[in-house]
Amino acid sequence: MRHIQFHFILTFFFTLIVSCSIAAQSWDFIKEKDGIKIYTRVEAGKSLKSYRGVTDINAPAEKIFTLMEDINNTDWWDKKLTHIKVLLYEKNKRVQYYMVYNLPWPVTDRDLCVDVKITIDTVTGECKFNAVALNGVIPERSDMVRIKDYRQTWTIIPASKEMTHVVLEGFVDPAGIIPNWISNMLIIESPIKAITGLKERMGEK
């Protein structure tokens, strides 16, 4: 009888933990702007939120992929990025960047290294750009704060010959002395700016 009770309690708590985990992973809709739907969620074990931007772009998936894979064509990225250096490049496979963000005073500028892995599904045509922080490659500078906890994924899904479904998900800990509530507020604008830049390069206004 005790064995049955113990098994029941163990099963109950396991189910509760799984349910809480699933709930923590759900996305909360925040707003929609210019056809871009924005979601956020609290990351497990963290006080900062991750973001998700979803939209459809009136352009072929191949055209979008070509732009995003072009290491010499980054002017549509975040305008706060004032310096981008390519550390490694393997066409259609992998890219490593060193990037510097020029932030308004009194916030200290940020820099980071990222490792981007590209995957292509030859059957569906879906493409992914998975970026994570690459630490220990470039020495840290005393006049900047190094971002070490970062990840971002672009997913490009062909919807038709002339329409592409785009999903941008990411998380970044800006490090340094920035209140979490400010970071969580500003993080909403990050996917909007990135996706808007991509749309504009594809000829959408």
mmCIF file of N, CA and C in Angstrom, residues 48 174 176-184:
data_model
loop_
_atom_site.group_PDB
_atom_site.id
_atom_site.type_symbol
_atom_site.label_atom_id
_atom_site.label_comp_id
_atom_site.label_asym_id
_atom_site.label_seq_id
_atom_site.Cartn_x
_atom_site.Cartn_y
_atom_site.Cartn_z
ATOM 1 N N LEU A 48 15.044 37.901 -16.840
ATOM 2 C CA LEU A 48 14.851 38.590 -18.110
ATOM 3 C C LEU A 48 13.972 37.767 -19.049
ATOM 4 N N PRO A 174 21.996 41.994 -21.266
ATOM 5 C CA PRO A 174 22.897 43.094 -21.619
ATOM 6 C C PRO A 174 24.061 43.262 -20.659
ATOM 7 N N GLY A 176 26.171 44.298 -17.128
ATOM 8 C CA GLY A 176 26.377 45.633 -16.599
ATOM 9 C C GLY A 176 25.237 46.069 -15.690
ATOM 10 N N ILE A 177 25.177 47.371 -15.445
ATOM 11 C CA ILE A 177 24.164 47.919 -14.530
ATOM 12 C C ILE A 177 22.989 48.468 -15.331
ATOM 13 N N ILE A 178 22.086 47.588 -15.722
ATOM 14 C CA ILE A 178 20.845 47.979 -16.382
ATOM 15 C C ILE A 178 19.706 47.248 -15.672
ATOM 16 N N PRO A 179 18.754 47.970 -15.094
ATOM 17 C CA PRO A 179 17.647 47.311 -14.392
ATOM 18 C C PRO A 179 16.898 46.338 -15.306
ATOM 19 N N ASN A 180 16.492 45.211 -14.747
ATOM 20 C CA ASN A 180 15.794 44.204 -15.541
ATOM 21 C C ASN A 180 14.517 44.738 -16.165
ATOM 22 N N TRP A 181 13.811 45.613 -15.461
ATOM 23 C CA TRP A 181 12.547 46.106 -15.996
ATOM 24 C C TRP A 181 12.765 46.958 -17.244
ATOM 25 N N ILE A 182 13.888 47.653 -17.289
ATOM 26 C CA ILE A 182 14.204 48.432 -18.492
ATOM 27 C C ILE A 182 14.564 47.491 -19.641
ATOM 28 N N SER A 183 15.373 46.475 -19.351
ATOM 29 C CA SER A 183 15.753 45.504 -20.382
ATOM 30 C C SER A 183 14.523 44.806 -20.944
ATOM 31 N N ASN A 184 13.596 44.404 -20.071
ATOM 32 C CA ASN A 184 12.387 43.712 -20.518
ATOM 33 C C ASN A 184 11.484 44.626 -21.335
#
